[in-house]
Coordinates of C-alpha atoms in Angstrom, one line a residue:
L1 CA -6.8 -41.7 0.1
I2 CA -9.9 -41.2 1.8
N3 CA -12.5 -38.4 1.0
M4 CA -12.8 -37.3 4.2
I5 CA -14.5 -33.9 2.7
S6 CA -16.6 -33.2 -1.2
I7 CA -17.8 -29.7 -0.9
K8 CA -16.8 -26.9 1.2
R9 CA -19.0 -23.6 1.4
I10 CA -17.4 -20.6 0.3
I11 CA -18.1 -18.1 2.6
A12 CA -17.2 -14.1 1.1
I13 CA -13.9 -12.6 2.5
V14 CA -15.6 -9.2 4.4
T15 CA -13.1 -7.3 6.5
T16 CA -14.3 -4.5 8.9
T17 CA -12.7 -2.4 11.8
M18 CA -14.7 -2.7 14.9
A19 CA -14.0 -2.2 18.9
F20 CA -13.0 -5.5 20.2
V21 CA -13.3 -6.2 24.0
S22 CA -11.0 -9.3 25.0
C23 CA -9.9 -11.4 27.2
N24 CA -7.3 -13.6 25.3
D25 CA -4.5 -11.3 26.4
H26 CA -5.4 -11.7 30.3
G27 CA -6.7 -8.8 31.0
T28 CA -10.2 -6.9 29.5
S29 CA -9.4 -3.8 26.8
T30 CA -11.1 -2.4 24.6
E31 CA -8.5 -1.3 21.4
S32 CA -9.5 -1.0 18.3
A33 CA -9.5 -4.3 16.1
T34 CA -10.2 -5.5 12.6
Y35 CA -12.4 -8.7 12.2
L36 CA -11.7 -11.3 9.2
H37 CA -14.4 -13.4 8.2
G38 CA -13.0 -15.9 5.9
Q39 CA -12.6 -18.5 2.4
E40 CA -13.1 -22.0 3.5
F41 CA -11.0 -24.2 1.4
T42 CA -12.4 -27.3 -0.5
I43 CA -11.0 -30.8 -0.1
E44 CA -11.1 -32.6 -3.3
D45 CA -8.7 -35.7 -2.3
G46 CA -7.3 -36.7 1.0
D47 CA -8.0 -35.6 4.9
L48 CA -6.1 -32.5 6.7
Y49 CA -5.1 -35.0 9.6
V50 CA -1.9 -32.3 10.0
S51 CA -1.0 -30.5 13.3
D52 CA 0.6 -27.1 11.6
F53 CA 1.7 -25.7 8.9
L54 CA 5.0 -25.7 7.1
A55 CA 5.1 -23.7 3.5
L56 CA 2.4 -22.0 1.9
S57 CA 2.6 -21.7 -1.6
D58 CA -0.5 -20.7 -4.2
S59 CA 0.3 -23.9 -6.2
M60 CA 1.3 -26.0 -3.3
I61 CA 0.9 -26.4 1.1
V62 CA 3.1 -28.1 2.7
F63 CA 1.8 -29.5 7.2
K64 CA 3.3 -31.4 9.7
S65 CA 1.4 -34.5 9.8
Y66 CA -0.2 -37.1 12.6
D67 CA -0.5 -40.2 9.7
N68 CA 1.6 -42.5 9.9
R69 CA 2.8 -43.0 6.4
G70 CA 4.2 -39.7 6.8
N71 CA 5.8 -37.2 8.6
V72 CA 5.3 -34.0 6.0
K73 CA 1.9 -33.3 4.0
V74 CA 2.3 -31.9 1.1
F75 CA -1.1 -30.8 -0.7
K76 CA -1.8 -29.3 -4.4
R77 CA -3.6 -26.1 -4.3
D78 CA -5.2 -24.8 -7.4
G79 CA -7.3 -22.0 -5.9
M80 CA -9.7 -22.5 -2.9
T81 CA -9.7 -26.4 -3.6
I82 CA -7.1 -28.8 -2.0
S83 CA -5.9 -31.9 -3.1
E84 CA -3.4 -34.5 -1.3
S85 CA -0.2 -34.8 -3.5
Y86 CA 2.0 -37.3 -1.5
M87 CA 3.5 -37.4 2.2
L88 CA 7.0 -37.2 3.0
F89 CA 9.5 -39.1 5.9
R90 CA 7.1 -42.1 7.2
K91 CA 7.1 -43.1 10.7
G92 CA 9.0 -45.8 12.7
R93 CA 12.4 -47.1 13.9
G94 CA 14.3 -47.8 10.6
E95 CA 17.2 -46.2 9.2
Q96 CA 14.5 -43.9 6.4
E97 CA 12.2 -43.1 9.0
I98 CA 11.6 -40.7 11.2
N99 CA 9.4 -41.5 15.0
F100 CA 9.1 -38.3 16.8
A101 CA 10.0 -35.0 14.0
I102 CA 11.3 -31.8 14.8
S103 CA 10.9 -30.0 11.5
K104 CA 11.0 -26.6 9.6
Y105 CA 10.7 -25.7 5.8
H106 CA 13.0 -23.3 3.6
D107 CA 13.6 -22.6 0.4
G108 CA 11.9 -25.2 -1.5
T109 CA 13.7 -28.0 1.3
V110 CA 11.9 -29.9 3.9
F111 CA 14.8 -30.2 6.6
V112 CA 13.6 -32.4 9.9
F113 CA 15.4 -34.0 12.6
N114 CA 14.8 -37.4 14.2
K115 CA 14.1 -37.3 18.0
F116 CA 14.4 -40.4 20.0
G117 CA 14.1 -41.6 23.0
R118 CA 13.4 -38.6 26.1
N119 CA 15.8 -36.6 24.4
G120 CA 18.0 -37.5 21.4
I121 CA 18.6 -36.2 18.1
D122 CA 20.1 -39.5 15.6
K123 CA 19.3 -38.4 12.3
F124 CA 18.8 -34.5 10.4
F125 CA 16.8 -35.0 6.3
K126 CA 16.5 -33.1 4.3
A127 CA 14.5 -33.1 1.1
R128 CA 14.0 -31.1 -1.7
I129 CA 10.3 -30.6 -3.1
N130 CA 7.6 -28.9 -5.1
V131 CA 4.0 -29.9 -5.7
E132 CA 4.4 -33.6 -7.9
E133 CA 7.1 -35.3 -5.7
P134 CA 10.2 -34.6 -3.8
Q135 CA 13.4 -34.5 -5.9
S136 CA 15.9 -35.2 -3.6
L137 CA 16.7 -36.6 -0.5
I138 CA 20.2 -36.7 1.3
I139 CA 20.3 -38.5 5.3
N140 CA 22.9 -37.2 7.9
R141 CA 23.4 -39.0 11.2
T142 CA 23.8 -36.3 14.0
D143 CA 24.3 -39.0 17.6
W144 CA 26.9 -36.1 18.2
L145 CA 24.6 -33.5 19.3
N146 CA 22.7 -36.2 21.8
D147 CA 24.4 -33.8 24.8
I148 CA 21.9 -31.6 23.7
Q149 CA 19.2 -32.7 25.1
T150 CA 16.5 -29.7 25.4
F151 CA 15.9 -29.2 21.6
G152 CA 13.4 -27.9 20.1
D153 CA 12.6 -25.8 16.7
F154 CA 15.4 -24.5 14.4
I155 CA 16.1 -22.0 11.8
P156 CA 17.7 -23.0 8.9
I157 CA 20.2 -21.2 7.6
S158 CA 22.0 -23.4 4.7
D159 CA 22.1 -26.5 3.7
S160 CA 23.8 -27.2 6.9
T161 CA 23.4 -24.4 9.0
I162 CA 20.9 -23.9 11.5
I163 CA 20.0 -22.1 14.8
A164 CA 17.9 -23.9 17.1
I165 CA 16.2 -24.2 20.7
A166 CA 19.3 -25.6 22.1
G167 CA 22.0 -26.2 24.8
K168 CA 24.2 -28.3 26.5
W169 CA 22.9 -30.0 29.1
K170 CA 22.8 -28.7 32.9
E171 CA 24.3 -25.2 31.3
K172 CA 23.0 -21.9 30.5
E173 CA 22.1 -22.0 27.0
L174 CA 19.3 -22.2 25.7
I175 CA 20.3 -21.1 21.9
S176 CA 22.9 -22.7 19.8
L177 CA 24.4 -22.0 15.9
I178 CA 25.1 -26.0 14.8
N179 CA 26.6 -26.5 11.7
I180 CA 25.2 -30.0 10.5
S181 CA 28.3 -30.6 8.0
N182 CA 31.4 -29.7 10.3
K183 CA 29.6 -31.5 12.9
E184 CA 29.9 -28.4 15.3
R185 CA 27.3 -26.8 17.9
T186 CA 28.7 -23.2 19.3
P187 CA 25.9 -21.1 22.4
I188 CA 24.6 -18.7 21.3
K189 CA 24.4 -16.6 24.8
F190 CA 21.1 -15.9 26.3
W191 CA 19.4 -17.3 29.1
P192 CA 16.1 -16.0 30.9
E193 CA 17.2 -14.3 34.5
D194 CA 13.6 -15.4 36.5
R195 CA 15.4 -14.8 39.4
Q196 CA 12.7 -18.3 40.9
E197 CA 15.5 -21.8 42.5
A198 CA 15.0 -24.5 40.1
P199 CA 18.0 -26.7 39.1
T200 CA 19.8 -25.7 35.3
Q201 CA 18.6 -28.1 33.8
N202 CA 14.6 -28.3 35.0
K203 CA 14.5 -24.7 33.4
Q204 CA 16.1 -25.5 29.7
V205 CA 12.9 -27.9 29.6
L206 CA 10.9 -24.9 31.1
Y207 CA 11.5 -22.3 28.4
S208 CA 12.5 -25.0 25.4
T209 CA 9.1 -26.6 25.5
N210 CA 6.9 -25.4 23.1
A211 CA 8.7 -22.7 22.7
Q212 CA 9.2 -20.4 19.1
I213 CA 12.1 -18.6 17.1
C214 CA 12.6 -16.6 13.8
M215 CA 14.1 -14.1 11.8
N216 CA 13.9 -10.8 10.2
A217 CA 14.2 -10.7 6.8
E218 CA 17.9 -8.7 7.2
R219 CA 18.8 -11.6 9.3
T220 CA 19.6 -9.2 11.7
K221 CA 17.4 -9.9 14.8
L222 CA 15.8 -13.0 16.4
V223 CA 12.7 -13.5 18.3
Y224 CA 12.1 -15.5 21.3
A225 CA 8.6 -16.4 22.1
C226 CA 8.2 -18.6 25.8
G227 CA 6.2 -22.0 25.6
E228 CA 4.6 -20.7 29.1
G229 CA 3.9 -17.6 30.4
K230 CA 3.2 -14.8 28.3
Y231 CA 7.2 -13.5 27.2
L232 CA 8.2 -12.6 23.9
D233 CA 11.6 -10.9 23.7
I234 CA 13.3 -9.3 19.9
M235 CA 16.7 -9.6 19.8
T236 CA 19.5 -7.4 17.8
I237 CA 22.3 -10.0 16.6
E238 CA 25.5 -9.2 15.2
G239 CA 27.2 -12.3 13.9
M240 CA 26.6 -15.2 16.7
N241 CA 26.1 -12.5 19.5
I242 CA 22.8 -11.0 20.9
T243 CA 23.5 -7.1 21.2
G244 CA 19.8 -5.6 22.2
H245 CA 16.3 -7.2 23.8
N246 CA 13.6 -5.7 23.2
V247 CA 11.5 -7.3 25.7
V248 CA 7.7 -6.6 23.7
L249 CA 6.2 -9.2 26.7
D250 CA 7.5 -9.6 29.7
I251 CA 5.7 -12.2 31.7
L252 CA 7.4 -15.1 32.5
P253 CA 6.3 -18.1 34.0
E254 CA 6.2 -18.7 37.4
Y255 CA 6.8 -21.8 39.2
S256 CA 8.2 -23.4 41.8
Y257 CA 10.3 -26.2 42.4
D258 CA 10.0 -29.9 44.5
G259 CA 13.0 -31.0 44.4
R260 CA 12.4 -32.9 41.4
N261 CA 9.7 -31.0 38.7
I262 CA 9.0 -27.5 38.4
I263 CA 5.2 -27.2 39.0
L264 CA 3.9 -24.0 37.4
K265 CA 1.7 -21.5 39.8
N266 CA 0.6 -18.4 36.6
K267 CA -1.8 -21.1 34.9
D268 CA -3.7 -17.8 33.5
Y269 CA -0.2 -17.5 30.9
R270 CA 0.2 -20.6 29.7
G271 CA 2.8 -19.4 26.7
I272 CA 2.4 -17.6 23.4
K273 CA 2.1 -18.7 19.5
I274 CA 3.9 -16.8 16.5
A275 CA 3.8 -17.2 13.0
A276 CA 6.1 -14.8 11.9
T277 CA 7.5 -13.1 8.2
G278 CA 10.7 -11.1 7.1
N279 CA 8.4 -7.9 7.9
K280 CA 6.3 -8.5 10.1
I281 CA 5.2 -11.0 13.7
Y282 CA 1.9 -12.3 14.6
V283 CA 1.1 -13.4 17.9
T284 CA -1.6 -16.0 19.4
Y285 CA -2.3 -15.8 23.2
S286 CA -2.9 -19.5 25.2
N287 CA -6.1 -19.6 26.7
P288 CA -6.3 -20.0 31.3
A289 CA -9.6 -21.8 31.5
E290 CA -8.5 -25.7 30.0
D291 CA -11.6 -26.8 31.9
R292 CA -13.9 -25.0 29.5
D293 CA -14.8 -24.8 25.9
Y294 CA -13.4 -20.9 24.2
K295 CA -16.7 -20.3 22.1
G296 CA -18.5 -23.5 22.0
F297 CA -14.3 -25.3 20.8
P298 CA -11.8 -26.5 22.5
W299 CA -10.4 -24.4 25.5
Y300 CA -6.5 -24.1 22.8
F301 CA -8.0 -22.2 20.0
T302 CA -8.1 -18.8 19.4
D303 CA -9.4 -15.5 17.3
V304 CA -7.2 -12.8 18.1
I305 CA -4.2 -13.0 16.4
D306 CA -2.1 -8.9 17.4
V307 CA 0.4 -8.0 15.0
Y308 CA 3.7 -6.1 15.5
D309 CA 7.3 -4.8 13.7
W310 CA 10.5 -6.2 14.3
D311 CA 11.3 -3.0 16.3
G312 CA 8.2 -4.1 18.7
N313 CA 5.3 -2.0 18.1
K314 CA 2.6 -3.6 17.9
L315 CA 0.6 -2.3 14.1
Q316 CA -2.7 -4.8 14.3
R317 CA -5.4 -6.7 15.9
Y318 CA -6.9 -9.4 13.4
V319 CA -9.7 -11.0 15.2
T320 CA -11.2 -14.4 12.9
D321 CA -14.7 -14.9 12.7
Q322 CA -13.7 -18.5 13.5
P323 CA -11.5 -20.0 16.7
F324 CA -8.5 -22.3 15.4
Y325 CA -6.0 -23.6 16.8
T326 CA -2.9 -22.7 14.5
F327 CA -2.1 -20.6 11.5
S328 CA 0.7 -18.9 9.0
V329 CA 0.7 -16.5 6.8
T330 CA 1.8 -15.7 3.6
D331 CA 5.6 -14.1 3.3
D332 CA 4.4 -11.3 1.4
D333 CA 2.3 -10.7 4.7
S334 CA -1.4 -10.9 2.1
E335 CA -2.8 -13.6 3.3
I336 CA -3.5 -15.7 6.9
F337 CA -4.0 -19.6 6.6
A338 CA -5.3 -21.4 10.2
L339 CA -6.8 -24.6 10.9
T340 CA -10.2 -25.1 12.8
Q341 CA -13.2 -27.7 12.7
D342 CA -16.1 -28.3 12.1
N343 CA -17.7 -28.7 15.5
D344 CA -20.6 -31.3 14.0
S345 CA -18.7 -33.7 12.1
K346 CA -15.5 -32.5 14.0
E347 CA -13.3 -32.6 10.5
T348 CA -10.6 -30.2 10.3
V349 CA -10.8 -27.0 7.9
L350 CA -8.8 -24.9 6.9
K351 CA -9.7 -21.4 6.3
L352 CA -8.3 -18.7 3.8
Y353 CA -8.6 -14.9 5.3
S354 CA -7.2 -11.9 3.6
L355 CA -5.7 -9.6 4.8

Protein backbone atom coordinates (compact mmCIF):
# COMPACT_ATOMS: atom_id res chain seq x y z
CA LEU A 1 0.00 0.00 0.00
CA ILE A 2 1.22 3.47 -0.84
CA ASN A 3 1.65 5.99 1.91
CA MET A 4 0.49 9.06 0.01
CA ILE A 5 0.01 11.48 2.88
CA SER A 6 2.26 11.51 5.93
CA ILE A 7 1.14 14.27 8.26
CA LYS A 8 -1.97 16.40 7.94
CA ARG A 9 -2.58 19.71 9.62
CA ILE A 10 -5.35 19.68 12.21
CA ILE A 11 -7.73 22.58 12.04
CA ALA A 12 -9.70 23.44 15.15
CA ILE A 13 -13.43 23.08 14.91
CA VAL A 14 -15.14 26.43 15.13
CA THR A 15 -18.81 26.89 14.40
CA THR A 16 -20.18 30.39 13.94
CA THR A 17 -23.42 31.76 12.57
CA MET A 18 -23.30 34.33 9.82
CA ALA A 19 -25.33 35.92 7.06
CA PHE A 20 -24.40 34.17 3.82
CA VAL A 21 -25.03 35.32 0.26
CA SER A 22 -25.23 32.32 -2.04
CA CYS A 23 -25.84 31.50 -5.68
CA ASN A 24 -25.44 27.76 -5.14
CA ASP A 25 -29.17 27.21 -5.01
CA HIS A 26 -29.55 29.21 -8.23
CA GLY A 27 -30.94 32.54 -7.21
CA THR A 28 -28.95 34.87 -4.98
CA SER A 29 -30.40 34.74 -1.51
CA THR A 30 -29.37 36.01 1.87
CA GLU A 31 -30.20 33.85 4.84
CA SER A 32 -28.76 32.80 8.13
CA ALA A 33 -26.18 30.04 7.82
CA THR A 34 -23.83 28.20 10.13
CA TYR A 35 -20.23 28.36 8.96
CA LEU A 36 -18.27 25.19 9.68
CA HIS A 37 -14.51 24.81 10.14
CA GLY A 38 -13.33 21.22 9.79
CA GLN A 39 -10.64 18.88 11.00
CA GLU A 40 -8.46 17.13 8.45
CA PHE A 41 -7.74 13.43 8.87
CA THR A 42 -4.22 12.05 8.83
CA ILE A 43 -3.79 9.03 6.56
CA GLU A 44 -1.33 6.67 8.22
CA ASP A 45 -1.47 3.96 5.56
CA GLY A 46 -3.15 3.62 2.17
CA ASP A 47 -4.72 6.22 -0.12
CA LEU A 48 -8.06 7.94 -0.70
CA TYR A 49 -8.54 6.85 -4.30
CA VAL A 50 -12.27 6.72 -3.58
CA SER A 51 -15.49 8.11 -5.01
CA ASP A 52 -17.98 8.22 -2.15
CA PHE A 53 -18.89 7.08 1.35
CA LEU A 54 -20.61 3.83 2.29
CA ALA A 55 -20.41 3.74 6.11
CA LEU A 56 -19.18 5.80 9.05
CA SER A 57 -18.42 4.79 12.63
CA ASP A 58 -16.01 5.60 15.46
CA SER A 59 -13.74 2.70 14.43
CA MET A 60 -14.29 2.31 10.68
CA ILE A 61 -14.93 4.30 7.49
CA VAL A 62 -16.03 2.45 4.36
CA PHE A 63 -15.76 3.98 0.87
CA LYS A 64 -16.72 3.22 -2.70
CA SER A 65 -13.37 2.78 -4.41
CA TYR A 66 -11.85 3.53 -7.81
CA ASP A 67 -9.05 1.02 -7.16
CA ASN A 68 -8.86 -2.00 -9.49
CA ARG A 69 -8.06 -4.17 -6.49
CA GLY A 70 -11.50 -3.61 -4.99
CA ASN A 71 -14.75 -1.71 -5.43
CA VAL A 72 -15.05 -1.20 -1.67
CA LYS A 73 -12.27 0.07 0.58
CA VAL A 74 -12.34 -0.26 4.39
CA PHE A 75 -10.32 2.05 6.64
CA LYS A 76 -9.59 1.59 10.32
CA ARG A 77 -10.20 4.77 12.28
CA ASP A 78 -8.42 5.89 15.44
CA GLY A 79 -9.62 9.38 16.31
CA MET A 80 -8.48 11.66 13.48
CA THR A 81 -6.14 9.06 11.97
CA ILE A 82 -7.18 6.44 9.42
CA SER A 83 -5.31 3.53 7.84
CA GLU A 84 -6.37 1.25 5.02
CA SER A 85 -7.44 -2.14 6.33
CA TYR A 86 -8.60 -4.12 3.27
CA MET A 87 -10.57 -4.01 0.02
CA LEU A 88 -13.55 -6.00 -1.21
CA PHE A 89 -15.03 -6.99 -4.58
CA ARG A 90 -12.12 -6.94 -6.97
CA LYS A 91 -12.81 -5.28 -10.32
CA GLY A 92 -13.07 -7.70 -13.22
CA ARG A 93 -15.32 -10.05 -15.13
CA GLY A 94 -14.72 -13.27 -13.18
CA GLU A 95 -17.42 -15.09 -11.21
CA GLN A 96 -16.42 -13.43 -7.92
CA GLU A 97 -15.41 -10.10 -9.48
CA ILE A 98 -17.41 -6.94 -10.20
CA ASN A 99 -17.13 -4.92 -13.39
CA PHE A 100 -19.25 -1.92 -12.35
CA ALA A 101 -20.44 -1.79 -8.76
CA ILE A 102 -23.66 -0.29 -7.41
CA SER A 103 -23.27 -0.54 -3.65
CA LYS A 104 -24.87 0.30 -0.30
CA TYR A 105 -24.16 -0.44 3.36
CA HIS A 106 -26.71 -1.45 5.99
CA ASP A 107 -26.35 -2.85 9.49
CA GLY A 108 -22.87 -4.34 9.12
CA THR A 109 -23.38 -5.63 5.57
CA VAL A 110 -22.19 -4.29 2.22
CA PHE A 111 -24.63 -4.96 -0.62
CA VAL A 112 -23.30 -4.76 -4.19
CA PHE A 113 -24.89 -5.31 -7.60
CA ASN A 114 -22.73 -5.94 -10.64
CA LYS A 115 -23.76 -3.93 -13.68
CA PHE A 116 -22.41 -5.31 -16.96
CA GLY A 117 -22.70 -4.15 -20.54
CA ARG A 118 -24.94 -1.14 -20.95
CA ASN A 119 -27.70 -2.05 -18.52
CA GLY A 120 -27.56 -5.68 -17.39
CA ILE A 121 -27.57 -6.71 -13.72
CA ASP A 122 -26.20 -10.23 -13.32
CA LYS A 123 -24.87 -10.65 -9.76
CA PHE A 124 -25.77 -9.58 -6.23
CA PHE A 125 -23.11 -9.74 -3.48
CA LYS A 126 -23.48 -9.50 0.29
CA ALA A 127 -20.50 -9.25 2.63
CA ARG A 128 -20.62 -8.99 6.41
CA ILE A 129 -17.70 -6.81 7.44
CA ASN A 130 -15.85 -5.44 10.43
CA VAL A 131 -12.80 -3.25 10.72
CA GLU A 132 -10.29 -6.11 10.47
CA GLU A 133 -11.62 -8.41 7.74
CA PRO A 134 -14.80 -9.51 5.94
CA GLN A 135 -16.77 -12.10 7.88
CA SER A 136 -18.76 -13.72 5.08
CA LEU A 137 -19.52 -13.42 1.37
CA ILE A 138 -22.67 -14.53 -0.47
CA ILE A 139 -23.23 -14.29 -4.24
CA ASN A 140 -26.62 -14.56 -5.97
CA ARG A 141 -27.21 -14.63 -9.72
CA THR A 142 -29.67 -11.93 -10.75
CA ASP A 143 -29.92 -12.37 -14.51
CA TRP A 144 -33.71 -12.42 -14.07
CA LEU A 145 -33.53 -8.65 -13.39
CA ASN A 146 -32.27 -7.82 -16.86
CA ASP A 147 -35.62 -6.46 -18.05
CA ILE A 148 -35.06 -3.54 -15.66
CA GLN A 149 -32.38 -1.75 -17.73
CA THR A 150 -32.33 1.47 -15.64
CA PHE A 151 -31.08 0.07 -12.33
CA GLY A 152 -29.61 2.71 -9.99
CA ASP A 153 -29.54 3.68 -6.32
CA PHE A 154 -31.16 1.33 -3.80
CA ILE A 155 -32.14 0.96 -0.12
CA PRO A 156 -31.53 -2.35 1.70
CA ILE A 157 -34.65 -3.32 3.66
CA SER A 158 -33.47 -6.76 4.77
CA ASP A 159 -30.82 -9.31 3.78
CA SER A 160 -32.71 -10.15 0.61
CA THR A 161 -35.10 -7.24 0.02
CA ILE A 162 -34.38 -3.80 -1.39
CA ILE A 163 -36.18 -0.77 -2.77
CA ALA A 164 -34.39 0.38 -5.91
CA ILE A 165 -34.49 2.94 -8.68
CA ALA A 166 -35.51 0.32 -11.20
CA GLY A 167 -38.31 -0.19 -13.67
CA LYS A 168 -39.20 -2.45 -16.57
CA TRP A 169 -37.81 -1.05 -19.81
CA LYS A 170 -40.25 1.15 -21.77
CA GLU A 171 -42.78 1.16 -18.93
CA LYS A 172 -43.67 4.13 -16.70
CA GLU A 173 -41.74 2.59 -13.81
CA LEU A 174 -38.88 4.14 -11.83
CA ILE A 175 -38.94 2.51 -8.38
CA SER A 176 -39.36 -1.16 -7.47
CA LEU A 177 -39.43 -3.46 -4.46
CA ILE A 178 -37.08 -6.37 -5.23
CA ASN A 179 -36.87 -9.65 -3.32
CA ILE A 180 -33.63 -11.38 -4.33
CA SER A 181 -34.39 -14.72 -2.65
CA ASN A 182 -37.83 -15.09 -4.22
CA LYS A 183 -36.81 -13.52 -7.54
CA GLU A 184 -39.69 -11.07 -7.36
CA ARG A 185 -39.90 -7.45 -8.46
CA THR A 186 -42.91 -5.30 -7.64
CA PRO A 187 -43.11 -1.81 -9.15
CA ILE A 188 -43.94 1.07 -6.81
CA LYS A 189 -46.12 3.60 -8.61
CA PHE A 190 -44.05 6.75 -9.12
CA TRP A 191 -43.57 8.74 -12.32
CA PRO A 192 -42.75 12.48 -12.61
CA GLU A 193 -45.29 14.13 -14.91
CA ASP A 194 -43.13 16.72 -16.65
CA ARG A 195 -45.50 17.42 -19.59
CA GLN A 196 -42.61 17.20 -22.03
CA GLU A 197 -42.55 14.94 -25.07
CA ALA A 198 -40.10 12.02 -25.22
CA PRO A 199 -40.35 8.21 -25.35
CA THR A 200 -40.87 6.49 -22.02
CA GLN A 201 -37.49 4.76 -22.11
CA ASN A 202 -35.65 8.07 -22.58
CA LYS A 203 -37.49 9.51 -19.60
CA GLN A 204 -36.60 6.41 -17.58
CA VAL A 205 -32.91 7.04 -18.22
CA LEU A 206 -33.24 10.77 -17.44
CA TYR A 207 -35.01 10.25 -14.12
CA SER A 208 -32.85 7.30 -13.06
CA THR A 209 -29.33 8.54 -13.85
CA ASN A 210 -27.61 9.92 -10.72
CA ALA A 211 -30.94 9.95 -8.85
CA GLN A 212 -31.03 8.94 -5.19
CA ILE A 213 -33.58 7.47 -2.80
CA CYS A 214 -33.57 7.19 1.02
CA MET A 215 -36.05 6.32 3.78
CA ASN A 216 -36.72 7.71 7.24
CA ALA A 217 -36.21 5.74 10.46
CA GLU A 218 -39.83 4.56 10.65
CA ARG A 219 -39.82 3.41 6.99
CA THR A 220 -42.93 5.51 6.42
CA LYS A 221 -41.39 8.06 4.06
CA LEU A 222 -39.34 7.72 0.90
CA VAL A 223 -37.41 10.62 -0.62
CA TYR A 224 -36.48 10.86 -4.30
CA ALA A 225 -33.76 13.30 -5.41
CA CYS A 226 -33.49 13.85 -9.15
CA GLY A 227 -30.10 13.66 -10.85
CA GLU A 228 -31.06 16.57 -13.12
CA GLY A 229 -33.05 19.72 -12.44
CA LYS A 230 -33.62 20.65 -8.79
CA TYR A 231 -36.30 18.25 -7.66
CA LEU A 232 -36.88 16.65 -4.24
CA ASP A 233 -40.06 14.68 -3.47
CA ILE A 234 -40.68 13.32 0.05
CA MET A 235 -43.34 10.63 -0.35
CA THR A 236 -45.49 8.99 2.29
CA ILE A 237 -45.46 5.23 1.81
CA GLU A 238 -47.86 2.64 3.26
CA GLY A 239 -46.93 -0.94 2.51
CA MET A 240 -45.71 -0.60 -1.05
CA ASN A 241 -48.13 2.17 -2.00
CA ILE A 242 -47.25 5.86 -2.18
CA THR A 243 -50.10 7.72 -0.50
CA GLY A 244 -48.79 11.28 -0.52
CA HIS A 245 -46.23 13.63 -2.07
CA ASN A 246 -44.43 16.60 -0.53
CA VAL A 247 -42.46 18.20 -3.35
CA VAL A 248 -39.95 20.33 -1.46
CA LEU A 249 -37.90 21.36 -4.52
CA ASP A 250 -39.98 21.48 -7.67
CA ILE A 251 -37.75 22.20 -10.67
CA LEU A 252 -37.89 19.24 -13.03
CA PRO A 253 -35.32 19.04 -15.86
CA GLU A 254 -36.22 20.89 -19.06
CA TYR A 255 -35.37 19.12 -22.29
CA SER A 256 -36.20 18.52 -25.92
CA TYR A 257 -36.17 15.26 -27.86
CA ASP A 258 -34.32 15.10 -31.19
CA GLY A 259 -35.77 11.80 -32.34
CA ARG A 260 -33.11 9.75 -30.59
CA ASN A 261 -31.82 11.50 -27.46
CA ILE A 262 -33.01 13.89 -24.79
CA ILE A 263 -31.24 17.27 -25.00
CA LEU A 264 -31.16 19.17 -21.72
CA LYS A 265 -32.16 22.84 -22.03
CA ASN A 266 -31.79 24.42 -18.59
CA LYS A 267 -28.24 23.67 -17.53
CA ASP A 268 -28.50 25.97 -14.50
CA TYR A 269 -30.01 23.01 -12.63
CA ARG A 270 -27.86 19.90 -12.93
CA GLY A 271 -29.31 17.81 -10.13
CA ILE A 272 -28.98 17.61 -6.37
CA LYS A 273 -27.15 15.23 -4.06
CA ILE A 274 -28.55 14.08 -0.73
CA ALA A 275 -27.42 12.27 2.40
CA ALA A 276 -30.17 11.20 4.77
CA THR A 277 -30.41 9.94 8.32
CA GLY A 278 -33.47 8.63 10.13
CA ASN A 279 -34.40 12.16 11.15
CA LYS A 280 -33.03 14.57 8.52
CA ILE A 281 -32.28 15.04 4.83
CA TYR A 282 -29.10 16.92 3.82
CA VAL A 283 -29.10 18.50 0.34
CA THR A 284 -26.34 19.96 -1.83
CA TYR A 285 -26.85 21.70 -5.16
CA SER A 286 -25.01 21.46 -8.44
CA ASN A 287 -23.13 24.41 -9.86
CA PRO A 288 -24.24 25.53 -13.32
CA ALA A 289 -20.86 26.71 -14.60
CA GLU A 290 -19.23 23.54 -15.94
CA ASP A 291 -16.61 25.58 -17.78
CA ARG A 292 -15.08 27.35 -14.79
CA ASP A 293 -13.83 26.60 -11.28
CA TYR A 294 -15.86 27.00 -8.12
CA LYS A 295 -13.89 29.06 -5.58
CA GLY A 296 -10.64 27.63 -6.97
CA PHE A 297 -11.95 24.03 -7.01
CA PRO A 298 -13.43 21.97 -9.86
CA TRP A 299 -16.90 23.09 -10.98
CA TYR A 300 -18.66 20.06 -9.44
CA PHE A 301 -17.51 20.97 -5.90
CA THR A 302 -19.83 22.81 -3.49
CA ASP A 303 -19.75 24.20 0.06
CA VAL A 304 -23.45 24.64 0.89
CA ILE A 305 -25.60 22.01 2.64
CA ASP A 306 -29.28 22.61 3.37
CA VAL A 307 -30.97 20.49 6.03
CA TYR A 308 -34.65 19.44 5.99
CA ASP A 309 -36.73 17.29 8.30
CA TRP A 310 -38.80 14.46 6.86
CA ASP A 311 -41.86 16.73 6.80
CA GLY A 312 -40.04 18.96 4.33
CA ASN A 313 -39.34 21.82 6.73
CA LYS A 314 -36.02 23.58 6.15
CA LEU A 315 -34.06 23.51 9.40
CA GLN A 316 -30.59 24.80 8.69
CA ARG A 317 -28.02 25.89 6.12
CA TYR A 318 -24.37 24.90 6.63
CA VAL A 319 -21.45 26.44 4.76
CA THR A 320 -18.13 24.57 4.95
CA ASP A 321 -14.71 26.21 5.07
CA GLN A 322 -13.64 24.30 1.94
CA PRO A 323 -15.65 23.10 -1.10
CA PHE A 324 -16.06 19.32 -1.38
CA TYR A 325 -17.25 16.83 -4.00
CA THR A 326 -19.18 14.41 -1.79
CA PHE A 327 -20.26 14.08 1.82
CA SER A 328 -21.99 11.87 4.36
CA VAL A 329 -23.55 12.31 7.80
CA THR A 330 -23.39 10.14 10.91
CA ASP A 331 -26.62 8.42 11.94
CA ASP A 332 -26.98 10.64 15.02
CA ASP A 333 -26.70 13.86 12.94
CA SER A 334 -23.66 15.00 14.93
CA GLU A 335 -20.94 14.99 12.24
CA ILE A 336 -20.49 15.62 8.53
CA PHE A 337 -17.66 13.87 6.66
CA ALA A 338 -16.57 15.42 3.36
CA LEU A 339 -14.12 14.51 0.60
CA THR A 340 -12.26 17.43 -0.94
CA GLN A 341 -8.79 17.95 -2.37
CA ASP A 342 -5.51 19.70 -1.69
CA ASN A 343 -5.29 22.16 -4.55
CA ASP A 344 -1.49 22.05 -4.61
CA SER A 345 -0.95 18.29 -4.63
CA LYS A 346 -4.43 17.39 -6.01
CA GLU A 347 -4.58 14.62 -3.42
CA THR A 348 -7.96 13.72 -1.91
CA VAL A 349 -8.49 15.04 1.61
CA LEU A 350 -10.96 13.75 4.20
CA LYS A 351 -12.47 16.33 6.55
CA LEU A 352 -14.72 16.12 9.60
CA TYR A 353 -17.23 18.80 10.63
CA SER A 354 -18.87 18.64 14.04
CA LEU A 355 -22.43 19.97 14.18
